[in-house]
Short mmCIF file of C-alpha atoms and ligand atoms in Angstrom, two decimals:
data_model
loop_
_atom_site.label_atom_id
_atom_site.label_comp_id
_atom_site.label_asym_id
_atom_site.label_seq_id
_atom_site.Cartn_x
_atom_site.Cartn_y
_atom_site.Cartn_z
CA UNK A 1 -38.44 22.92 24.13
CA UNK A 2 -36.37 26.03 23.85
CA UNK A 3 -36.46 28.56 26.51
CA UNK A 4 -34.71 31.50 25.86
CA UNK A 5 -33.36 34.46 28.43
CA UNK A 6 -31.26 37.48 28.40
CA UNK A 7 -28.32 35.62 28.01
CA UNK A 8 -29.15 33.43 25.21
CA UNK A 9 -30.37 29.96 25.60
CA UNK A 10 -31.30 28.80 29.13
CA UNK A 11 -28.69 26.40 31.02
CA UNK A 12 -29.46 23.07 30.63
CA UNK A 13 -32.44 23.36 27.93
CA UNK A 14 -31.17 21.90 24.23
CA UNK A 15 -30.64 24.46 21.39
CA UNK A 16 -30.43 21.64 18.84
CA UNK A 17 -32.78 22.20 15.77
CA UNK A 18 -31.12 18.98 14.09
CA UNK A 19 -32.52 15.26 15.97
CA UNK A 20 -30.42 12.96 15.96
CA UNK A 21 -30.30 10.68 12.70
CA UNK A 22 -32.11 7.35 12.61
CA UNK A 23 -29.37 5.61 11.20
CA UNK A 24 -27.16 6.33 14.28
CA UNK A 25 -29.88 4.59 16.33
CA UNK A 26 -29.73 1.50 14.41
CA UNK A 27 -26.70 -0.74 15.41
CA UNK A 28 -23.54 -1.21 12.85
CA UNK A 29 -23.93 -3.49 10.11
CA UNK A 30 -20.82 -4.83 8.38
CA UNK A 31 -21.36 -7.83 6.30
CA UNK A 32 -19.31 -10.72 5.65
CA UNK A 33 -16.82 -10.41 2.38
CA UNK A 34 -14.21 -12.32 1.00
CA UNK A 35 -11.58 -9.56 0.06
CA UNK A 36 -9.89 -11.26 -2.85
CA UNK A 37 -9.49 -8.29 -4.80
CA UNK A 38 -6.08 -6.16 -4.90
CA UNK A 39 -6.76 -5.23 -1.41
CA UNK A 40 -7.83 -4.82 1.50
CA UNK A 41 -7.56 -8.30 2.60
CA UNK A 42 -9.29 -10.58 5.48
CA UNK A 43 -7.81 -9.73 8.80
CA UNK A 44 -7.41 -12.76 10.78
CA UNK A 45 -8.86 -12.85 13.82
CA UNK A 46 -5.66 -13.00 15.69
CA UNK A 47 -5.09 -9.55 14.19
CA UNK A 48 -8.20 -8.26 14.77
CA UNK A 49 -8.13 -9.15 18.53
CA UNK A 50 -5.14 -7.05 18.86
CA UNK A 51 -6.96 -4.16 17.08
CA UNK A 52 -9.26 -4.75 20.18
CA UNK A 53 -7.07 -4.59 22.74
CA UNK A 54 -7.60 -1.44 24.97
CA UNK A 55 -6.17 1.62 24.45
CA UNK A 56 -3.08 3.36 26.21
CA UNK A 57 -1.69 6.95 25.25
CA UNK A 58 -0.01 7.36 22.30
CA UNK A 59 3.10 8.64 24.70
CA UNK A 60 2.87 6.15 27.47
CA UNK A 61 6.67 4.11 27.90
CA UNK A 62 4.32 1.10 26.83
CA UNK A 63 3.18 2.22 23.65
CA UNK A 64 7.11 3.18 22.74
CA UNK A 65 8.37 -0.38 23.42
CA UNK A 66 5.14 -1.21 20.88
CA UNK A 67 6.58 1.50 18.22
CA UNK A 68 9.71 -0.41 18.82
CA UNK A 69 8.69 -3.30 17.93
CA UNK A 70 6.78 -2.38 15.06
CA UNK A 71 10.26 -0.74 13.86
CA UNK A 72 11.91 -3.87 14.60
CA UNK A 73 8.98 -5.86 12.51
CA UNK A 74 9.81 -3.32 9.47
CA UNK A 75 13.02 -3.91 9.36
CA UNK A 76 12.67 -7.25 9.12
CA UNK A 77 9.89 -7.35 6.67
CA UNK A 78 11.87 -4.84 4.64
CA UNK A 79 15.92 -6.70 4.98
CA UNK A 80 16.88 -2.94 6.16
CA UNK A 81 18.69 -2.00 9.64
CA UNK A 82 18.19 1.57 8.64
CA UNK A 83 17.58 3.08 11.67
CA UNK A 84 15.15 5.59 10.18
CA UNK A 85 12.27 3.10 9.64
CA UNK A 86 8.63 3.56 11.11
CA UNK A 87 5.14 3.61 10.36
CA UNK A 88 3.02 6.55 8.91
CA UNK A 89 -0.24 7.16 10.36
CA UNK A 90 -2.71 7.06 7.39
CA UNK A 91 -2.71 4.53 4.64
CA UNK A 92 0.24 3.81 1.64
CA UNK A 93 -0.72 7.04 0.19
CA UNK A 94 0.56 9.06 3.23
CA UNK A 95 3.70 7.33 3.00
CA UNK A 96 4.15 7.91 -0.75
CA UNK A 97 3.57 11.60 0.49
CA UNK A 98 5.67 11.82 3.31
CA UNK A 99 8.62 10.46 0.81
CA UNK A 100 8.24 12.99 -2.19
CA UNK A 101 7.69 15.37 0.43
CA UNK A 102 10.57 15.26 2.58
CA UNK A 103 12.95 14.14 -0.06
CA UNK A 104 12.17 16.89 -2.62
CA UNK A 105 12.65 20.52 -2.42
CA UNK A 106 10.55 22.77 -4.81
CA UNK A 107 12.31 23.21 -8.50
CA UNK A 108 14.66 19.83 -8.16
CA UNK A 109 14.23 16.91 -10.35
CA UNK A 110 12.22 13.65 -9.67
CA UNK A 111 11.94 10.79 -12.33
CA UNK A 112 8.93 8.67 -12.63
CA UNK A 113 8.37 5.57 -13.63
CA UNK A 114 4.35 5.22 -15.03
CA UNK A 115 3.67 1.28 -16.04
CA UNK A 116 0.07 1.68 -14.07
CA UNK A 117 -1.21 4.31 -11.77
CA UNK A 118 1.05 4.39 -8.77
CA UNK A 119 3.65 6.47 -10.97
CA UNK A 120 0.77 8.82 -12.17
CA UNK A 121 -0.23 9.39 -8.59
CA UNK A 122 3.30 9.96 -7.25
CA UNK A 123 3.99 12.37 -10.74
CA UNK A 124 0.84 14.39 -9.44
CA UNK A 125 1.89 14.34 -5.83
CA UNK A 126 5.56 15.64 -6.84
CA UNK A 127 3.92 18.20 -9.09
CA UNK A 128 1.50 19.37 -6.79
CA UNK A 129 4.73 20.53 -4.57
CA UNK A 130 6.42 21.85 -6.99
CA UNK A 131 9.23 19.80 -8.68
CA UNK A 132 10.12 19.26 -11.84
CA UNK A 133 8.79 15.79 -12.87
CA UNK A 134 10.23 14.11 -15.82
CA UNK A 135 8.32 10.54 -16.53
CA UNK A 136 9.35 7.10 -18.01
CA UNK A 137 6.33 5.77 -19.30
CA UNK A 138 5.12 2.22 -20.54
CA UNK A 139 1.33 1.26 -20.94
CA UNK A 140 0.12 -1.08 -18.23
CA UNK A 141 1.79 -4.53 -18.04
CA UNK A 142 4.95 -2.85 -19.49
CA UNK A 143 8.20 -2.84 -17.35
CA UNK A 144 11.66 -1.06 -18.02
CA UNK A 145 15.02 -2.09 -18.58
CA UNK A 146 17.97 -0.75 -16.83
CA UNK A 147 19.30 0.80 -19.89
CA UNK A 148 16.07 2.70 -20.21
CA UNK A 149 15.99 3.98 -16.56
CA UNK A 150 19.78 5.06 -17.11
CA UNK A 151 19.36 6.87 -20.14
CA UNK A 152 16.49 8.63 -18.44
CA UNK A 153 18.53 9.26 -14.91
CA UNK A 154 21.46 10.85 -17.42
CA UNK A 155 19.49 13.02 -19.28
CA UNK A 156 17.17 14.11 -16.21
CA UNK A 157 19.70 14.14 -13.59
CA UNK A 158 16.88 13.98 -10.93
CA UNK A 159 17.25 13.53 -6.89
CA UNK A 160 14.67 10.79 -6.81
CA UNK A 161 13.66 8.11 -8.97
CA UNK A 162 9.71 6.33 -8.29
CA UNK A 163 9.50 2.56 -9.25
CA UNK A 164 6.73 0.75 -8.32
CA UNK A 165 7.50 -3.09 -7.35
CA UNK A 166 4.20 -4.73 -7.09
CA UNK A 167 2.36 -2.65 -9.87
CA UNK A 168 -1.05 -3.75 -8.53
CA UNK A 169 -3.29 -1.80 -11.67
CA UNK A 170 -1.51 -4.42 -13.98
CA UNK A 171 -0.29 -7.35 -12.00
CA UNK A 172 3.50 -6.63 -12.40
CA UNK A 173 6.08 -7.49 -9.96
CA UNK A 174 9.20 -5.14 -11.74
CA UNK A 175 12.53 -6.07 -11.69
CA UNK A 176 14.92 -4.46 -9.18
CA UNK A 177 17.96 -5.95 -9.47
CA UNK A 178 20.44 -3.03 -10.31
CA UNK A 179 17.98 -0.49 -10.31
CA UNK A 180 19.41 1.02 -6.88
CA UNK A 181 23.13 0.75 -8.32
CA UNK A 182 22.30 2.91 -11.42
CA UNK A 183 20.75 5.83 -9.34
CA UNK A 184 23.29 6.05 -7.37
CA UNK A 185 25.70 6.65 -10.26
CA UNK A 186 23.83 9.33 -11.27
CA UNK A 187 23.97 10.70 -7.37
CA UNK A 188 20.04 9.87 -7.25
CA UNK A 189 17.90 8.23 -4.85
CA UNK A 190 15.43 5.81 -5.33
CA UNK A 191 11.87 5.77 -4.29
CA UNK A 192 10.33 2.01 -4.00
CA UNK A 193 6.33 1.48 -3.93
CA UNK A 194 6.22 -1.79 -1.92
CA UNK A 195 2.62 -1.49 -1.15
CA UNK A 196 1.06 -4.55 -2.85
CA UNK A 197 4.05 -6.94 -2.85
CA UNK A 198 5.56 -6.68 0.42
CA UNK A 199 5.52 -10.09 1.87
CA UNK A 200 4.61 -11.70 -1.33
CA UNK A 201 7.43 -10.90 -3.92
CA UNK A 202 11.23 -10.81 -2.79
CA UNK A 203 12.42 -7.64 -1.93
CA UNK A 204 15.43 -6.73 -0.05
CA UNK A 205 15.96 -3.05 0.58
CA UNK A 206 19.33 -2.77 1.94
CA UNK A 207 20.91 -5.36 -0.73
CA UNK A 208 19.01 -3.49 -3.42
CA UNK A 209 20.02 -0.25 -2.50
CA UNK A 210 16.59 0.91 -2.41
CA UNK A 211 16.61 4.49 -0.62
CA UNK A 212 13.39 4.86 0.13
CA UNK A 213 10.78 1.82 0.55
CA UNK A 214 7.25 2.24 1.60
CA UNK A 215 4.38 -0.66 2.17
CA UNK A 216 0.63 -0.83 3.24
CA UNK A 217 -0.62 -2.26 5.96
CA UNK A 218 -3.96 -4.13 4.34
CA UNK A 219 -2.01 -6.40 1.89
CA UNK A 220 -0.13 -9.42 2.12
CA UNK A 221 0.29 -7.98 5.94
CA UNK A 222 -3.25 -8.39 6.64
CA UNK A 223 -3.80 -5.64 8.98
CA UNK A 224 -6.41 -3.21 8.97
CA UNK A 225 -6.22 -0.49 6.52
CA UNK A 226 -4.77 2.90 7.97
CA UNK A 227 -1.11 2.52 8.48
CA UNK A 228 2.15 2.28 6.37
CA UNK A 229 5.69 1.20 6.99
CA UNK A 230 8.59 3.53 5.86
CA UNK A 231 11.87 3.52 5.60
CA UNK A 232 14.73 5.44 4.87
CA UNK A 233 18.29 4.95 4.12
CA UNK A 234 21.36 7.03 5.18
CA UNK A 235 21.74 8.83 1.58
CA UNK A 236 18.04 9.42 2.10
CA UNK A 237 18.64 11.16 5.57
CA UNK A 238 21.24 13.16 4.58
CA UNK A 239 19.55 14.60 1.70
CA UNK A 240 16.18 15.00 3.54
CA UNK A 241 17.65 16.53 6.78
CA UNK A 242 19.95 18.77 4.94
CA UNK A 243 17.04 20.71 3.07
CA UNK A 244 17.14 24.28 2.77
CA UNK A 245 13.47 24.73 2.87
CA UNK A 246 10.71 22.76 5.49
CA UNK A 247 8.23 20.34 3.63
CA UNK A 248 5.11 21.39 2.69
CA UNK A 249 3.42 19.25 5.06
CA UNK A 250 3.81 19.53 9.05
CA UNK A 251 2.17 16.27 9.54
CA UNK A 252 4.56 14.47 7.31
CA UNK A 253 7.55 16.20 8.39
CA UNK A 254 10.16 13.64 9.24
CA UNK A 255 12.08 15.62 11.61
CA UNK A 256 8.78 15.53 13.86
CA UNK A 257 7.83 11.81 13.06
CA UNK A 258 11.53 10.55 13.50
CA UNK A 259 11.39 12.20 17.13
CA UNK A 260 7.68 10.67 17.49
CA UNK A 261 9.63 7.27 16.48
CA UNK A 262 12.34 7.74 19.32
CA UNK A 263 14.84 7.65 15.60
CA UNK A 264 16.77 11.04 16.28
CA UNK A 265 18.81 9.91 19.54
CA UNK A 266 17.30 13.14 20.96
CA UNK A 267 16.36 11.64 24.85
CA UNK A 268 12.79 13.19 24.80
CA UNK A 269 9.63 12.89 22.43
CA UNK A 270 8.06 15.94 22.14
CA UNK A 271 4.17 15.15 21.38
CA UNK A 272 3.57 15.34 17.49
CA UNK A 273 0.14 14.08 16.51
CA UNK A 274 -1.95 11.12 18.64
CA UNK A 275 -0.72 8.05 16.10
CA UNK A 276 -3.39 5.53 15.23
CA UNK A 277 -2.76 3.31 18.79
CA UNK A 278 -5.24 0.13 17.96
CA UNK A 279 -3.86 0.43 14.14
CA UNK A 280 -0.42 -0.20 15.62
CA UNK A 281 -1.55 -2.98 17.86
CA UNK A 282 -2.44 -4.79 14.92
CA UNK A 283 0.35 -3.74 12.64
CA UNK A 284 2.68 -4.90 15.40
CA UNK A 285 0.61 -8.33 15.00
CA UNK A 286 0.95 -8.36 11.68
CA UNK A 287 4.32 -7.86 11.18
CA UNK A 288 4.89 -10.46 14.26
CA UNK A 289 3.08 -13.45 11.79
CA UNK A 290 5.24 -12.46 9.00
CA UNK A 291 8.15 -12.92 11.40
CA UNK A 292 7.14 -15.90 12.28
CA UNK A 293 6.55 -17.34 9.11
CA UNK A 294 9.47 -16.04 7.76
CA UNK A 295 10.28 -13.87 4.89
CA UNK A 296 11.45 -16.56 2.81
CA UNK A 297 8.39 -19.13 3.47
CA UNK A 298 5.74 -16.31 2.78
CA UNK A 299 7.46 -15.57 -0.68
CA UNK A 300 7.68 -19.01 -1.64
CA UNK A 301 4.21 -19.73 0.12
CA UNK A 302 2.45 -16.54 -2.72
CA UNK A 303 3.86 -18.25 -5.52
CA UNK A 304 3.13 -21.53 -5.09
CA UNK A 305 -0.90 -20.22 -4.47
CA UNK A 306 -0.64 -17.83 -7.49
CA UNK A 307 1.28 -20.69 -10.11
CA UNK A 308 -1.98 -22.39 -8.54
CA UNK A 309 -4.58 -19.74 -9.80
CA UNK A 310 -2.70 -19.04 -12.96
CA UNK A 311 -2.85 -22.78 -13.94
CA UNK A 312 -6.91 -22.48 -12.99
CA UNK A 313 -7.72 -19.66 -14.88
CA UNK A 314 -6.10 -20.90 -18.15
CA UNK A 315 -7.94 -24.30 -17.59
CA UNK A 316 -10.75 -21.84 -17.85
CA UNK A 317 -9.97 -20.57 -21.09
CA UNK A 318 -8.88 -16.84 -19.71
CA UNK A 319 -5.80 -15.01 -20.41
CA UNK A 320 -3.10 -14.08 -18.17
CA UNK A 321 -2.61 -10.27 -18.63
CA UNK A 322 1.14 -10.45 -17.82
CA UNK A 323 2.70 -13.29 -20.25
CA UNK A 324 5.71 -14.03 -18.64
CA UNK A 325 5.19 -15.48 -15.40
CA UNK A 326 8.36 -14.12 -13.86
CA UNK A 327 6.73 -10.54 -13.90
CA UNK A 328 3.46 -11.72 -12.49
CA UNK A 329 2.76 -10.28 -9.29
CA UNK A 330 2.17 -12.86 -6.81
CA UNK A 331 -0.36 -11.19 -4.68
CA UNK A 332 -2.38 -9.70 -7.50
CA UNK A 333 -3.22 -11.29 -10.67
CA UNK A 334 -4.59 -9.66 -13.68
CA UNK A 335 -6.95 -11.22 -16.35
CA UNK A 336 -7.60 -9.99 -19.66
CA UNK A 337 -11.15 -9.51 -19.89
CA UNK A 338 -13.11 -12.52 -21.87
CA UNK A 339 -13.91 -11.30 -25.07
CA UNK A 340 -18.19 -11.45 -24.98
CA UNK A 341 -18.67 -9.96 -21.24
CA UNK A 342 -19.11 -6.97 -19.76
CA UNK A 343 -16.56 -7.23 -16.41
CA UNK A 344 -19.06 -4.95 -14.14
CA UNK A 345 -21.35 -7.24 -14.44
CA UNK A 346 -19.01 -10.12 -14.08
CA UNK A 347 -17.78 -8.85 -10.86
CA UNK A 348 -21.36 -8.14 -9.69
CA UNK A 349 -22.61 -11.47 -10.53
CA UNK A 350 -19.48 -12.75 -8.12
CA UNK A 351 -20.27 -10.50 -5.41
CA UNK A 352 -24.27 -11.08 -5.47
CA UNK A 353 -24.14 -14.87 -5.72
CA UNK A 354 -20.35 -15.56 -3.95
CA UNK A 355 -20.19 -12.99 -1.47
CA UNK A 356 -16.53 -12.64 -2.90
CA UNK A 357 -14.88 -9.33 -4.05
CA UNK A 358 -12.50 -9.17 -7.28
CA UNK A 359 -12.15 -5.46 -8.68
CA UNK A 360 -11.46 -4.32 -12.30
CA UNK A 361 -8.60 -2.28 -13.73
CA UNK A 362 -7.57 0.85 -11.75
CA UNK A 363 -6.24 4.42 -13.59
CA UNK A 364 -4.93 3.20 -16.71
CA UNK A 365 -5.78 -0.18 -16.37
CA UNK A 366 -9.41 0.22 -15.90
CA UNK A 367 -11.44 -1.77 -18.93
CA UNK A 368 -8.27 -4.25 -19.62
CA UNK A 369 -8.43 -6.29 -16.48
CA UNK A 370 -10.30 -8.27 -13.92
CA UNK A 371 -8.33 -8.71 -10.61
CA UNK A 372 -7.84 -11.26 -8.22
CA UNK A 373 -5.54 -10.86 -5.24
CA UNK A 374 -4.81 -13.16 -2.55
CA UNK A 375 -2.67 -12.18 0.29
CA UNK A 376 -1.67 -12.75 3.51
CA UNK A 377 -4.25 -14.80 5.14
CA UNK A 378 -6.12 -15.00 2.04
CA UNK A 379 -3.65 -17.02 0.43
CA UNK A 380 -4.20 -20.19 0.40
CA UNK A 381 -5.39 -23.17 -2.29
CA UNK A 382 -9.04 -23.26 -0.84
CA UNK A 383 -9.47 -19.59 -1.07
CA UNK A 384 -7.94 -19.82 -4.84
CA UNK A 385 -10.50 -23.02 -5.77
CA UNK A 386 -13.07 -21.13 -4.45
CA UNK A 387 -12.04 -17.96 -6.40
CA UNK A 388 -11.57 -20.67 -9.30
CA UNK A 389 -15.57 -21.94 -8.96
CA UNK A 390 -16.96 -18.16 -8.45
CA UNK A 391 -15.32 -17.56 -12.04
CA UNK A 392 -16.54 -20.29 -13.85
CA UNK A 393 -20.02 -19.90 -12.56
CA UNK A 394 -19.95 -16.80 -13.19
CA UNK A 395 -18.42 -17.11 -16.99
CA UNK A 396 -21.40 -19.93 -17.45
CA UNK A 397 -23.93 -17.24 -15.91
CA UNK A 398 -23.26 -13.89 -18.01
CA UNK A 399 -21.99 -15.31 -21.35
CA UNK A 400 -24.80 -13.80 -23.27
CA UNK A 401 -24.01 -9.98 -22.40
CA UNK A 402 -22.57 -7.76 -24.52
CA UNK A 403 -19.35 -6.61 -24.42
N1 PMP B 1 0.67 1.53 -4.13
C1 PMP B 1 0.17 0.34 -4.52
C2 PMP B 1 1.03 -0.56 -5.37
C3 PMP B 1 -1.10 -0.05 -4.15
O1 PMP B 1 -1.59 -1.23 -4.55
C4 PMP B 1 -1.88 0.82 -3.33
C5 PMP B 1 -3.26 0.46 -2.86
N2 PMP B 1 -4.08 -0.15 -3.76
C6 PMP B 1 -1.32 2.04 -2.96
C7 PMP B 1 -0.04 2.36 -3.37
C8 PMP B 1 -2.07 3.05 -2.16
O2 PMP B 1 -2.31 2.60 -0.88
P1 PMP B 1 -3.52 3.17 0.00
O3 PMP B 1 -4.79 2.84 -0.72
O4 PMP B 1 -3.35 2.39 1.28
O5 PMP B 1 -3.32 4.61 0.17
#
């Protein structure tokens, strides 16, 4: 009970009028998935144990020599020895943020390439602070050429040009080769989306000439969701440390986060925000497997799975979404729905009676495609045959349904 005095509630009696909720009285629940869809994946319990490891500051000595590892990892990961490379706190979305939003002042030019809805989402975000956002667009599965992109840098004459790599709404793994060259005839930097293909498809950001390149940590990585490699190249420094006016966002502002990363040479790190410490454990983890493995080996190692799949699914009588198998995304692969079945009801039969997650189309996408991704950990021909038998029980099981 409440007893009240002259100074308000008495000391030591509760003033809460809401109980406590029954749910929070009943212990977690998390139930067992396999995460074959375009992400997150299965963490391996190698990765998870280093999620679990206890916590020090975020500005203890240790935790730095951890940040510098995980910098190291990157740079590996990514083929960059930009010294400007960390990772974001928050998932790939607050990288793609942090890029538009340190790169670009209010009133310049970005170009954007839209095949799916990564360029849609980085067109809003660019918007939303204020440039001037010209678009190159193809429905999804489409890619561009590099006569397209430098018509469109000519004409435009942007500061930053967005091209997703592993377009994970369609399945597409674009081409890059040149792509980096062309900007920077046109004095333009450009912006890579590395998110769902990092690890899976070859990428090489300093041979590329890719300025920018951000990834996620829940792909092919196989962390836990909530962190996101970066990385920046000299051109991209210059132009983002040289800005007239600060970025719109203090948490993303890289002139805080590049002291937070010990990347500025200045000999103290001023505190910044508390960074995600157990998400780092595990990113370090993850990026230490992929080191292990080797770049090379976990490329070759996606394909191999996916030609694996692909071969499977048109044994099954389905359609590959992307026809030419050298723009098929490794780590995600897109289906065109099977004409006679409604694909929510697919996907719920395969979760119900398989325990096993695929998704649908995302944005633009949504309606065209099933999607099955397997990354990382999840890669592997047992996890695909088992993706292979969920399908064709559950084509068998929901033929009759309209479409
Ligand atoms: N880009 C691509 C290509 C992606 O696949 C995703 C995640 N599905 C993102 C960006 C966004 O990442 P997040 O959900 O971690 O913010």
């Amino acid at each position: 009970f409440v007893r009240s005095t002259k100074h308000g509630v008495h000391r030591g009696m509760s003033s809460v009028t809401i109980p406590p909720p029954a749910c929070m009285l009943r212990p977690l629940e998390v139930p067992f998935r396999y995460l074959f869809g375009p992400g997150p994946s299965n963490v391996p319990p190698r990765i998870l144990a280093a999620g679990g490891r206890p916590i020090i500051g975020h500005m203890h000595s240790e935790m730095f020599g951890i940040m510098n590892d995980i910098k190291k990892g990157i740079q590996y990961a990514f083929q960059t020895s930009n010294n400007m490379t960390l990772a974001m706190s928050g998932s790939g979305h607050t990288a793609m943020e942090c890029a538009v939003f340190n790169i670009v002042e209010p009133g310049e030019s970005v170009l954007v390439a839209i095949n799916g809805i990564w360029g849609e989402r980085v067109a809003e975000i660019a918007e939303r602070m204020g440039a001037k956002v010209h678009t190159l667009f193809k429905t999804p599965g489409g890619h561009f050429t590099n006569a397209e992109i430098e018509q469109a840098l000519a004409k435009h004459k942007p500061v930053l040009f967005f091209l997703t790599h592993g377009e994970s709404s369609a399945g597409l793994v674009h081409p890059m080769d040149g792509v980096g060259d062309i900007c920077h005839k046109y004095n333009c930097l450009l912006l890579v989306d590395s998110v769902a293909s990092l690890g899976a498809a070859p990428l090489l950001m300093d041979q590329q000439n890719i300025d920018i390149l951000y990834t996620g940590s829940q792909k092919a990585l196989n962390a836990p969701p909530g962190t996101a490699p970066v990385s920046f190249s000299e051109r991209a420094c210059h132009k983002m440390f040289n800005r007239k006016t600060k970025p719109v966002s203090y948490l993303l502002d890289m002139t805080h986060l590049s002291n937070y990363w010990g990347n500025d040479g200045k000999p103290e790190r001023i505190y910044h925000h508390t960074g995600p410490v157990s998400g780092f454990f595990a990113l370090r983890e993850s990026l230490a497997i992929l080191a292990e493995m080797g770049l090379e080996n976990s490329w070759s190692h996606h394909t191999e799975i996916a030609e694996y799949l692909w071969k499977g699914l048109e044994d099954l009588g389905l359609k590959l979404f992307i026809k030419d198998k050298d723009l098929r995304l490794p780590s995600v692969t897109t289906i065109a729905i099977p004409e006679g079945y409604d694909w929510k009801e697919l996907l719920a039969y395969i979760m119900k009676h398989h325990r096993i997650e695929f998704t649908g189309g995302l944005g633009p996408s949504v309606g065209m495609v099933l999607r099955i991704g397997l990354m990382g950990y999840n890669c592997n021909k047992a996890n695909a045959a088992m993706a292979l038998a969920a399908l064709e029980d559950a084509l068998k099981q929901c033929r009759k349904s309209k479409a």
